[in-house]
GROMACS .gro file of C-alpha atoms in nm:
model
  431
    1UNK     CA    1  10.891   4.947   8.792
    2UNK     CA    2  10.508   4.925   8.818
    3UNK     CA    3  10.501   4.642   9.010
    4UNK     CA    4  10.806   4.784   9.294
    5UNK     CA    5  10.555   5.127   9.321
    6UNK     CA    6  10.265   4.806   9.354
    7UNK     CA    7  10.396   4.660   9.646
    8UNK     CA    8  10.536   5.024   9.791
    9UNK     CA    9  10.164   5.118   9.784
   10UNK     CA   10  10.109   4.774   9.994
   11UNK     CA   11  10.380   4.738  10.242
   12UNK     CA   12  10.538   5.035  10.253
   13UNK     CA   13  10.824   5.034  10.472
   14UNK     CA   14  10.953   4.644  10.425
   15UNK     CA   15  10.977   4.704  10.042
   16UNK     CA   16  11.123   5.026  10.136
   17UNK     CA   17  11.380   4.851  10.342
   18UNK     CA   18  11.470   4.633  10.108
   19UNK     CA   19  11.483   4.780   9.745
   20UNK     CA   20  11.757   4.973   9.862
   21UNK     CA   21  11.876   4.694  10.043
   22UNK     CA   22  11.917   4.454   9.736
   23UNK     CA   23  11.980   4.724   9.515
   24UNK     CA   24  12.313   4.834   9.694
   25UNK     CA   25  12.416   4.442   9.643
   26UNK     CA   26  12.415   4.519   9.244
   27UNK     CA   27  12.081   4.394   9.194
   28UNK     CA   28  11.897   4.564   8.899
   29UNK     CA   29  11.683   4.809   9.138
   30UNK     CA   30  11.561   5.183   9.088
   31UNK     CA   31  11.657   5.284   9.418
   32UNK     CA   32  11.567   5.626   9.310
   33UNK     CA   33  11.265   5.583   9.175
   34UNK     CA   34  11.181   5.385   9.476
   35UNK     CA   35  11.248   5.702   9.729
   36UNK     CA   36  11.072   5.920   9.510
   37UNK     CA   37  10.760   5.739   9.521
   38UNK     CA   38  10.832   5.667   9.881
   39UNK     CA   39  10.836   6.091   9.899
   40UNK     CA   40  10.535   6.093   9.730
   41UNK     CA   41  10.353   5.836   9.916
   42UNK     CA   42  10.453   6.102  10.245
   43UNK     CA   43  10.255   6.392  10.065
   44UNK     CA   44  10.006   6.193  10.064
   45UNK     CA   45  10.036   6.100  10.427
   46UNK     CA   46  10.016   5.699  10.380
   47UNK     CA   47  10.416   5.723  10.523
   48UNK     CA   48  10.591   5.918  10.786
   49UNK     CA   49  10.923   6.135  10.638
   50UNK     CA   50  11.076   6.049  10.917
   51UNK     CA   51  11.007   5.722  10.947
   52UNK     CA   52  11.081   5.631  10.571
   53UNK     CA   53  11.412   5.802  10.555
   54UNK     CA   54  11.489   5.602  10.863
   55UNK     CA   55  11.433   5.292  10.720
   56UNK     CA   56  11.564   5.408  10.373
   57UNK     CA   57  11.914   5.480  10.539
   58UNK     CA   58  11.902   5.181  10.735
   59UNK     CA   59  11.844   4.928  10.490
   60UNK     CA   60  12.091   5.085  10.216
   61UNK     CA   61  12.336   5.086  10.532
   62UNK     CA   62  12.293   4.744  10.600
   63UNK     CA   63  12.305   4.673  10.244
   64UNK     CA   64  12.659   4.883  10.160
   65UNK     CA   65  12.795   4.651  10.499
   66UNK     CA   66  12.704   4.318  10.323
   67UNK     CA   67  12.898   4.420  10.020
   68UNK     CA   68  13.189   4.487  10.197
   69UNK     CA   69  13.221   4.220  10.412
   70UNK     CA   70  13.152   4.017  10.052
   71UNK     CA   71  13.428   4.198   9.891
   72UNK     CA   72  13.622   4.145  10.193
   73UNK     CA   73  13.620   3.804  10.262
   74UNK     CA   74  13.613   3.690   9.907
   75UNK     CA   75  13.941   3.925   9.790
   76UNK     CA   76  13.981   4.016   9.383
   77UNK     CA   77  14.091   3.680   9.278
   78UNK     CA   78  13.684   3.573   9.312
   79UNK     CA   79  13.583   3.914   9.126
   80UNK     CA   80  13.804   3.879   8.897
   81UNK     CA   81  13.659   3.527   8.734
   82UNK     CA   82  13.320   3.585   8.850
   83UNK     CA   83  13.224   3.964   8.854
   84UNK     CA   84  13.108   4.000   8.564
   85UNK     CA   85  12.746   3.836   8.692
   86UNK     CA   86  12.686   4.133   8.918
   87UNK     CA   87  12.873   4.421   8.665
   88UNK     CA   88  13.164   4.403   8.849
   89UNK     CA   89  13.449   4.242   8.606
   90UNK     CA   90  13.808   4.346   8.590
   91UNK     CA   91  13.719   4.648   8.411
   92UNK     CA   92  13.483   4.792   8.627
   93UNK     CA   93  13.751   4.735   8.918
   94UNK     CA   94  13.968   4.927   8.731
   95UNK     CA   95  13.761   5.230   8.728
   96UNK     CA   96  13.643   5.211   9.068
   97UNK     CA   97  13.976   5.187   9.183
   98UNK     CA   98  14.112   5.487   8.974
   99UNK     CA   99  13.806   5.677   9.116
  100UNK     CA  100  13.965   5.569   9.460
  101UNK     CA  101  14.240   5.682   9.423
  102UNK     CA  102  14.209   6.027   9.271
  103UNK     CA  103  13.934   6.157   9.559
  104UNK     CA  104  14.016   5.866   9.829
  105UNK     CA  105  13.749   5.705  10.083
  106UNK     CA  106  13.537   6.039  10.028
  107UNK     CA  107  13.446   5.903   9.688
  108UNK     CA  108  13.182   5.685   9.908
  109UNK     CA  109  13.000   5.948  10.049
  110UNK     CA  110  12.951   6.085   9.627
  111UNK     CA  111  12.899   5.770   9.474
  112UNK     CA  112  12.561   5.743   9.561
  113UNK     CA  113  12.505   5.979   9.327
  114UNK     CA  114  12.674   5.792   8.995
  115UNK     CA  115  12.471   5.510   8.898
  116UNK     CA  116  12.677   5.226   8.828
  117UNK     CA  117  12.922   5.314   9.050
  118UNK     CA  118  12.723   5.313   9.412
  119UNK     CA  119  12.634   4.899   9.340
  120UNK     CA  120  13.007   4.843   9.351
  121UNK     CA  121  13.145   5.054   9.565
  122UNK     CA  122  13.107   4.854   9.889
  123UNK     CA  123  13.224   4.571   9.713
  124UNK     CA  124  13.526   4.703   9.591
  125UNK     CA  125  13.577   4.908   9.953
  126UNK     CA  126  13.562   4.495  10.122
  127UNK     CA  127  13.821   4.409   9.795
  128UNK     CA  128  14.070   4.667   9.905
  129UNK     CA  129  14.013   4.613  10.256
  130UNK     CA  130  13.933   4.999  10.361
  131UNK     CA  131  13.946   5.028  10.744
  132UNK     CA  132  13.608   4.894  10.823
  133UNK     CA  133  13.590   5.220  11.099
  134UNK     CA  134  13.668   5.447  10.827
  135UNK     CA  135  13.422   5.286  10.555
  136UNK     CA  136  13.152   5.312  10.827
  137UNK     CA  137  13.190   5.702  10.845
  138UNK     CA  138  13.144   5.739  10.457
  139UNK     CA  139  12.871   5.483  10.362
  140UNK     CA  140  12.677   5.521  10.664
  141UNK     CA  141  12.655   5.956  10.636
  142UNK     CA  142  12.664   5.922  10.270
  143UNK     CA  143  12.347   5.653  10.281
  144UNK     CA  144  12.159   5.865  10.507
  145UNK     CA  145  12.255   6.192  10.315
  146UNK     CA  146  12.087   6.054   9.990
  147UNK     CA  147  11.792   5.849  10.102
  148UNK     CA  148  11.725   6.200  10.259
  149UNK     CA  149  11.756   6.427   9.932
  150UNK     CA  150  11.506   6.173   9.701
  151UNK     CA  151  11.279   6.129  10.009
  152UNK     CA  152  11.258   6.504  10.060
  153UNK     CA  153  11.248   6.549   9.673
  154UNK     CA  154  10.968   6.281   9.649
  155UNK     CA  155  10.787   6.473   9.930
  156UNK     CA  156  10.802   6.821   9.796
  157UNK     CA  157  10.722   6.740   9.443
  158UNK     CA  158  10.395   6.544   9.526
  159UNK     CA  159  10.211   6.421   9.231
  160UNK     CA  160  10.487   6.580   8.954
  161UNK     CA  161  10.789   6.358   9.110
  162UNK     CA  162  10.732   6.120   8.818
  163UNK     CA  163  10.735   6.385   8.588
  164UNK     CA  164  11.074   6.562   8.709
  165UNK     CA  165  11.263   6.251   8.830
  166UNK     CA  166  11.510   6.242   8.551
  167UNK     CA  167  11.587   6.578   8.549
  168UNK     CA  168  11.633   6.586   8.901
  169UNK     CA  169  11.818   6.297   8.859
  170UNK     CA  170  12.059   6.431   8.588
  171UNK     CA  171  12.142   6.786   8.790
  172UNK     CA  172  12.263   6.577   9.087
  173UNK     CA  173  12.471   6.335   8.928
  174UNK     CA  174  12.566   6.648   8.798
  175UNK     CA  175  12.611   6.811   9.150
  176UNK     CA  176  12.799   6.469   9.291
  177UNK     CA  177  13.095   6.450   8.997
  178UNK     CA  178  13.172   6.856   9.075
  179UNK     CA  179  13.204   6.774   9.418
  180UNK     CA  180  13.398   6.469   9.381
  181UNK     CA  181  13.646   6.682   9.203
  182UNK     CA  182  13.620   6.921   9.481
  183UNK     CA  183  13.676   6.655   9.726
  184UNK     CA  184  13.946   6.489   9.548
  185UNK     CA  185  14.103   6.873   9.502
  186UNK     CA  186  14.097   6.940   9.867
  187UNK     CA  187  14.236   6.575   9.920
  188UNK     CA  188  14.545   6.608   9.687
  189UNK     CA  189  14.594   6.936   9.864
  190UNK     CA  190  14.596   6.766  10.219
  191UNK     CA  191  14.793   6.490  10.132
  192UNK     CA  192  15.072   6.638   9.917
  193UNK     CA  193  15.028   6.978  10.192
  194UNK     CA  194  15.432   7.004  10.212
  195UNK     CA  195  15.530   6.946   9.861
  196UNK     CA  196  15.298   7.198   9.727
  197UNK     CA  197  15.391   7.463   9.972
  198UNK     CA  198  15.710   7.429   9.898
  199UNK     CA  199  15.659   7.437   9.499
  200UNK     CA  200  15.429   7.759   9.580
  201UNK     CA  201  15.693   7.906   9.796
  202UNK     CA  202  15.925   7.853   9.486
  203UNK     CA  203  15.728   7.962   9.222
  204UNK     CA  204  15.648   8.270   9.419
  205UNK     CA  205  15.998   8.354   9.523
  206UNK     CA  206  16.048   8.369   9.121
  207UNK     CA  207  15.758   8.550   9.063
  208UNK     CA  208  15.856   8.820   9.300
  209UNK     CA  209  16.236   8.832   9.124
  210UNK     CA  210  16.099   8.872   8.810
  211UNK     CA  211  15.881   9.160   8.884
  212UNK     CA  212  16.020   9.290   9.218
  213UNK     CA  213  15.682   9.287   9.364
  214UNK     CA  214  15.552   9.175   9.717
  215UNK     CA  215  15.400   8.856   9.737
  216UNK     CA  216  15.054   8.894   9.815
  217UNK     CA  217  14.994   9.061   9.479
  218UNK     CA  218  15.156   8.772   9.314
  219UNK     CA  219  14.973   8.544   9.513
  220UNK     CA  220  14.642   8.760   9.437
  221UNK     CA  221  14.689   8.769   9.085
  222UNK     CA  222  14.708   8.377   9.005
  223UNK     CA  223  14.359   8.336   9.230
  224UNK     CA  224  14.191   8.600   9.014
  225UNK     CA  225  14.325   8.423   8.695
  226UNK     CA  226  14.224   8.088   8.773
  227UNK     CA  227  13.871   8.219   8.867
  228UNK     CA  228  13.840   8.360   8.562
  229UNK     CA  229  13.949   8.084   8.384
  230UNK     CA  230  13.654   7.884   8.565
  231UNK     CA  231  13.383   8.130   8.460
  232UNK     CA  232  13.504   8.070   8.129
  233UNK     CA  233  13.432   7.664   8.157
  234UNK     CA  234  13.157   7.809   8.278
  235UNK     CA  235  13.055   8.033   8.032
  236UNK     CA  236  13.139   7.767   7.766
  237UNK     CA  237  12.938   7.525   7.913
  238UNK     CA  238  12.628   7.775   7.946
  239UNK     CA  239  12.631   7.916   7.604
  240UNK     CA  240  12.622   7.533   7.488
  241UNK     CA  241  12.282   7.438   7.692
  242UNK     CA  242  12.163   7.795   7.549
  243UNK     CA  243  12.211   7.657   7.167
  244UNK     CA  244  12.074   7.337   7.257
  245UNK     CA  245  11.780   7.463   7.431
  246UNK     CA  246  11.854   7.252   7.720
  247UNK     CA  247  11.736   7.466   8.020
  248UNK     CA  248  11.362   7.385   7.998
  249UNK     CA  249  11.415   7.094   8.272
  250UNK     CA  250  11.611   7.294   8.502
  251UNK     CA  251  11.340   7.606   8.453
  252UNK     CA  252  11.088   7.371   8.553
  253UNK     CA  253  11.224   7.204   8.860
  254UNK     CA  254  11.325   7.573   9.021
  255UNK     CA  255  11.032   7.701   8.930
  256UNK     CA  256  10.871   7.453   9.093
  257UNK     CA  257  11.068   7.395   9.389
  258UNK     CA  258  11.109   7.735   9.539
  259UNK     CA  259  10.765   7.806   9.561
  260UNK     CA  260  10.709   7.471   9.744
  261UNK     CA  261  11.008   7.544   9.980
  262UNK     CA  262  10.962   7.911  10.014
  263UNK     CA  263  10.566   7.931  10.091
  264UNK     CA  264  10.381   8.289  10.179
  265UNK     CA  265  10.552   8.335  10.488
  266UNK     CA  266  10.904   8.393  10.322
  267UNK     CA  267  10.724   8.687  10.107
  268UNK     CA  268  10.839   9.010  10.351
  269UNK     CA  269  11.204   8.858  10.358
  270UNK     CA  270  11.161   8.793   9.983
  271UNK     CA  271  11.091   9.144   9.905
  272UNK     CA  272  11.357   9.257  10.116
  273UNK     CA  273  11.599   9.075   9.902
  274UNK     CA  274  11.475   9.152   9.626
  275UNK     CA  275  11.477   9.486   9.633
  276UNK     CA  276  11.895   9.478   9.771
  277UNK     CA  277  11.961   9.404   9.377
  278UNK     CA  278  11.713   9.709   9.270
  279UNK     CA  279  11.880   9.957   9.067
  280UNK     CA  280  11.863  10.238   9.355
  281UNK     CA  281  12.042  10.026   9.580
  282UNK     CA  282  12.353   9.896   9.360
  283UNK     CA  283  12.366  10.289   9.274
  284UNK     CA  284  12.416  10.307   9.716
  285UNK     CA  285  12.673   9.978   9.668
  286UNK     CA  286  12.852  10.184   9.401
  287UNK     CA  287  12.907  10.482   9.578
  288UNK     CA  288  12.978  10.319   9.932
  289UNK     CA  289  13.231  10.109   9.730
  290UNK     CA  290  13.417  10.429   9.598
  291UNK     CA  291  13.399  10.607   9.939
  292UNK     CA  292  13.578  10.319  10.087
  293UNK     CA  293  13.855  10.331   9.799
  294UNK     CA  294  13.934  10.673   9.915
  295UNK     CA  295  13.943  10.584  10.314
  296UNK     CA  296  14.131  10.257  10.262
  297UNK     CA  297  14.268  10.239   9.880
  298UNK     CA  298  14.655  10.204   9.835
  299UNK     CA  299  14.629  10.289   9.454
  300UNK     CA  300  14.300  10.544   9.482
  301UNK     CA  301  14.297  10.675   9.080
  302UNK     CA  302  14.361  10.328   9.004
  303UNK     CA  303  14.095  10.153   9.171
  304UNK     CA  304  13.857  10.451   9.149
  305UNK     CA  305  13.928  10.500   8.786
  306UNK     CA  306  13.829  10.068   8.719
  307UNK     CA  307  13.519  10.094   8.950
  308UNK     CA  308  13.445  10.320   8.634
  309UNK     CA  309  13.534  10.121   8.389
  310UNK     CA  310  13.376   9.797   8.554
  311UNK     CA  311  13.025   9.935   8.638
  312UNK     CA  312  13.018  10.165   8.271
  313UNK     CA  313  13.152   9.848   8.093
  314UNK     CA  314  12.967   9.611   8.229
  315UNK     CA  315  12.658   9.827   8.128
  316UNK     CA  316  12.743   9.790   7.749
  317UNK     CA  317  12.877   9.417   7.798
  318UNK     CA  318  12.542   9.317   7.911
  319UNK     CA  319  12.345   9.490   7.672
  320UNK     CA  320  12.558   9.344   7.371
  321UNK     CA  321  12.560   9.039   7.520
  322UNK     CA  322  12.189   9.032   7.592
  323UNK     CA  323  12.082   9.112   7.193
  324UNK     CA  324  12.363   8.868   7.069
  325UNK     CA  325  12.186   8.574   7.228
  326UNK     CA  326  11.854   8.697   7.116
  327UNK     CA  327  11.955   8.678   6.753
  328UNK     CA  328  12.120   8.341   6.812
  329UNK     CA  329  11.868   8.204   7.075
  330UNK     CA  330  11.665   7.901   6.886
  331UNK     CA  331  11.353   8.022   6.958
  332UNK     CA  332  11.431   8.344   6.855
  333UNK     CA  333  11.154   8.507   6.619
  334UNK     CA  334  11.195   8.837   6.478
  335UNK     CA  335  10.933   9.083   6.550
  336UNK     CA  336  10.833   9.446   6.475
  337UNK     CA  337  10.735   9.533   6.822
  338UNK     CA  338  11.050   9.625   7.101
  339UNK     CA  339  11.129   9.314   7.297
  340UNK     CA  340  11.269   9.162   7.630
  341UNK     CA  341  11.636   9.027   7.589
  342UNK     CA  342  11.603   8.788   7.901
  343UNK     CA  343  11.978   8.599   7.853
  344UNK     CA  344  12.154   8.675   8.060
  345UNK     CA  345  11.935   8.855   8.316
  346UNK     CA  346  12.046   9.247   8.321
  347UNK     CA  347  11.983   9.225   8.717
  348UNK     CA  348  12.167   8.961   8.821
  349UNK     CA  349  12.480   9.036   8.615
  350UNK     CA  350  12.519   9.420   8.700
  351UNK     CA  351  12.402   9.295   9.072
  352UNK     CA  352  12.718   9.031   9.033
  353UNK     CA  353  12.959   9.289   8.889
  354UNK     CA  354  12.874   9.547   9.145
  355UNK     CA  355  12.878   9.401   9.465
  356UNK     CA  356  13.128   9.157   9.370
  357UNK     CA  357  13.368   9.458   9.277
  358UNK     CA  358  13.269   9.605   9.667
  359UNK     CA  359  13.390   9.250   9.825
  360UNK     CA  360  13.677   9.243   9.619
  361UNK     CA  361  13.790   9.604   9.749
  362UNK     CA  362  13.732   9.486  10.101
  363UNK     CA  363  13.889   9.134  10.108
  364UNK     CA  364  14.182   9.379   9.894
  365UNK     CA  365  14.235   9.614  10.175
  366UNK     CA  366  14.101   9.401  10.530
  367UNK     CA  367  14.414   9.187  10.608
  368UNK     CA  368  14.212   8.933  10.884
  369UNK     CA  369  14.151   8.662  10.769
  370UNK     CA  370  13.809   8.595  10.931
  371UNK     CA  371  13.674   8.898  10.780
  372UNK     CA  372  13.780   8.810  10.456
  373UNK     CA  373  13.623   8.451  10.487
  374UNK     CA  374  13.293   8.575  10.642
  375UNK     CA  375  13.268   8.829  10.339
  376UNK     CA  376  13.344   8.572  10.040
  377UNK     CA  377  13.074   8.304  10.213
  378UNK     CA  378  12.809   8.635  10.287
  379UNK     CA  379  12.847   8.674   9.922
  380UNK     CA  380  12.786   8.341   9.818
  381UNK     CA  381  12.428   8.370  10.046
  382UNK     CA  382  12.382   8.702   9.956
  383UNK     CA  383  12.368   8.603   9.545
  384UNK     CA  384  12.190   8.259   9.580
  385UNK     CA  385  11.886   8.439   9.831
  386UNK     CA  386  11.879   8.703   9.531
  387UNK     CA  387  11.823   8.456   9.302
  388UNK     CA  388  11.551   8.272   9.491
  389UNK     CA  389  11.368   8.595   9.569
  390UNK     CA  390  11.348   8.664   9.161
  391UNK     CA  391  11.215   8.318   9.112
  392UNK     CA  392  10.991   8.319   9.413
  393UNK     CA  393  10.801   8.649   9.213
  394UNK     CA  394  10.831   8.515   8.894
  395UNK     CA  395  11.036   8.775   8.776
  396UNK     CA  396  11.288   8.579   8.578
  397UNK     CA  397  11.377   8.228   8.442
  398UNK     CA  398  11.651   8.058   8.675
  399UNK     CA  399  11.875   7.981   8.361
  400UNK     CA  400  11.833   8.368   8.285
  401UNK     CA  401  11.945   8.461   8.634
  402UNK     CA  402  12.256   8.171   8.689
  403UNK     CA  403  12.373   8.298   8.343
  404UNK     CA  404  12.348   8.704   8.528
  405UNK     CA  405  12.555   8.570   8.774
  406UNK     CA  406  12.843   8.353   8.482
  407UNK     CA  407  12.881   8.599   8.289
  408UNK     CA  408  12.882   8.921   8.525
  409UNK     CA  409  13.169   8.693   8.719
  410UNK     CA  410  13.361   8.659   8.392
  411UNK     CA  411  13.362   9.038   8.342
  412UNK     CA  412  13.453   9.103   8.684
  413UNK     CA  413  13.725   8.856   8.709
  414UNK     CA  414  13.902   9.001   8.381
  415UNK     CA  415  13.856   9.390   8.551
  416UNK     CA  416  14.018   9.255   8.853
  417UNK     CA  417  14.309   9.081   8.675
  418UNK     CA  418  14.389   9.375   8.501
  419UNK     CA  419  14.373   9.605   8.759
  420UNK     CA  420  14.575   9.404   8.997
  421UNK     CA  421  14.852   9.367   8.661
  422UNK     CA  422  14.784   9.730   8.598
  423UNK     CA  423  14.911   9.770   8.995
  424UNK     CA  424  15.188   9.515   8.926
  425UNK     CA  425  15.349   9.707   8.675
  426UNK     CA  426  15.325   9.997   8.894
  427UNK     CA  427  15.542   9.886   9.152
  428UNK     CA  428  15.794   9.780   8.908
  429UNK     CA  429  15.791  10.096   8.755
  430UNK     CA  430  15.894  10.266   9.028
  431UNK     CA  431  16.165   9.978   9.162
   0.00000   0.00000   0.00000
């Protein structure tokens, strides 16, 4: 590696060019490493960002077309007996190929991301003879996409890329396999459009004979369950890196970052958001949020009557919660003196449960569909700026706040499910 960063410090944007060149033909290459010191060669001005993530995308462009045309003109046969030499033997056809065919041509755009899969991917792409139109789209935005991220990365982190590179590293390979299974989610979904509307339409139709309901409760009730069942995955997943004491690397890079991204100028809108998730103000959420319930609510005591039990509950959820993980946390040391329990963050989770419970009453009771899109991705802003602004004042760890945010959507999920089966049973009551 010393001697790639050697000749990076030299020639700058040939070696550039070509690390990522060679490396997207299989050759044994850091491409990574090589934008990151490329970033860090921007801070110190001796390259132009620009400039380098131009060359960067072109020459892992050019070097994702070679492979193709490769792949393409020599066919499997010559893989097969040969591809071993450049990691690409039967077996590691097979995978690629399985990865093709659960996400589709997307999977380009994400490999990137997986090391050991990006070298191939062009190769195998030329194998299966992908419309060369189509496999332009993909490795060309995808190559540009991710010379862009380390670049940028490289740039902002300055003299500590070295130090944070594998981390960073891990969290977007990370990052790339979730949305690979996002993509390949939304791709099933679009491909097999008919089939599953009609199984929904089916399933549905039964559901609403069993409990002589209307459909959009049906309908509602599955989406709440499998959210839930995701902030459980997520909860699982959470409370393992807690035990482990595996968010020091993630603690560090935020930490880090925002500060770098979010400089002195951001401070009035910082305070601003911070203060939206101040006790004073989710006490104004609250009550807006029961006012609106009695204007617009089709089961008022209902809903009124688990605003109660979600806001008062979650109080004692996240107090319980917060001592268990003390006494289980692995730096935990008992003291005499009263303590912080940071984990979760108290904040984030009542913030989480509280306006969450609001959007949920008006995506409940707004029938357009805009609205009810523009709320949900509002939200999503809405929580990750509140999460920034707490990091940008040093207020609480990142891993404290993202585990606010799990948990409080766990206990909010569960309210909603059995409210909404609390409203199911109503109507069948009365039928």
């Amino acid at each position: 590696m010393d001697f790639i960063t050697t000749y990076l410090d030299q020639h700058g944007y040939l070696v550039l060019f070509f690390a990522l060149l060679l490396e997207l033909l299989a050759l044994p290459i850091p491409g990574e490493v090589v934008m990151g010191y490329a970033g860090y060669l921007v801070y110190q001005g001796r390259l132009n960002w620009f400039l380098s993530i131009l060359v960067a995308g072109l020459g892992s462009s050019i070097g994702m077309t070679i492979s193709y045309w490769i792949g393409f003109k020599l066919g499997s046969p010559f893989f097969e007996k040969h591809g071993h030499r450049i990691h690409l033997g039967p077996e590691r056809l097979q995978k690629v190929s399985q990865w093709f065919t659960t996400y589709g041509n997307k999977v380009i755009m994400i490999a990137y991301y997986i090391p050991g899969v990006r070298h191939i991917t062009g190769y195998f792409s030329g194998i299966t003879q992908i419309p060369f139109r189509s496999y332009v789209l993909f490795a060309y935005g995808g190559a540009f996409i991710w010379v862009s991220i380390f670049i940028s990365l490289g740039k902002i982190l300055g003299p500590q890329w070295e130090q944070f590179h594998g981390a960073v590293k891990k969290y977007l390979v990370i990052a790339g396999i979730i949305a690979a299974i996002v993509i390949g989610i939304i791709y099933v979904i679009k491909k097999y459009k008919t089939q599953i509307k009609e199984s929904t339409m089916v399933w549905i139709n039964k559901g609403i004979h069993l409990f002589h309901t209307q459909r959009r409760t049906g309908v509602f009730i599955v989406g709440i369950l499998v959210i839930t069942l995701g902030f459980v995955l997520l909860m699982i997943g959470m409370i393992q890196d807690f035990l482990a004491n595996e968010f020091v690397d993630f603690n560090e890079i935020v930490v880090l970052l925002v500060p770098l991204i979010f400089d002195e100028n951001w401070e009035p809108l910082m305070v601003i958001l911070f203060n939206v998730g101040m006790q004073k103000v989710l006490i104004a959420i609250t009550i807006v949020t029961f006012l609106f319930i009695l204007w617009k609510g089709r089961n008022k005591l209902l809903e009124s009557l688990f605003l109660l039990i979600t806001i008062v509950g979650g109080e004692l959820y996240e107090e319980i919660l917060r001592r268990f993980f003390h006494q289980i946390s692995p730096n935990h040391v008992k003291q005499t003196e009263p303590i912080s329990y940071s984990f979760p963050s108290e904040q984030s989770l009542m913030a989480f449960v509280i306006y969450g419970f609001f959007i949920y009453i008006l995506v409940r009771h707004i029938n357009r569909v805009r609205v009810q899109t523009g709320v949900a991705i509002g939200a999503v802003i809405l929580f990750l700026l509140m999460a920034i602004s707490r990091v940008y004042f040093e207020i609480q760890l990142p891993s404290d706040i993202v585990a606010g945010y799990v948990f409080g959507g766990l206990w909010l999920s569960m309210s909603i499910l059995l409210l909404e089966s609390f409203r199911l049973m109503r109507v069948v009551a009365k039928r």
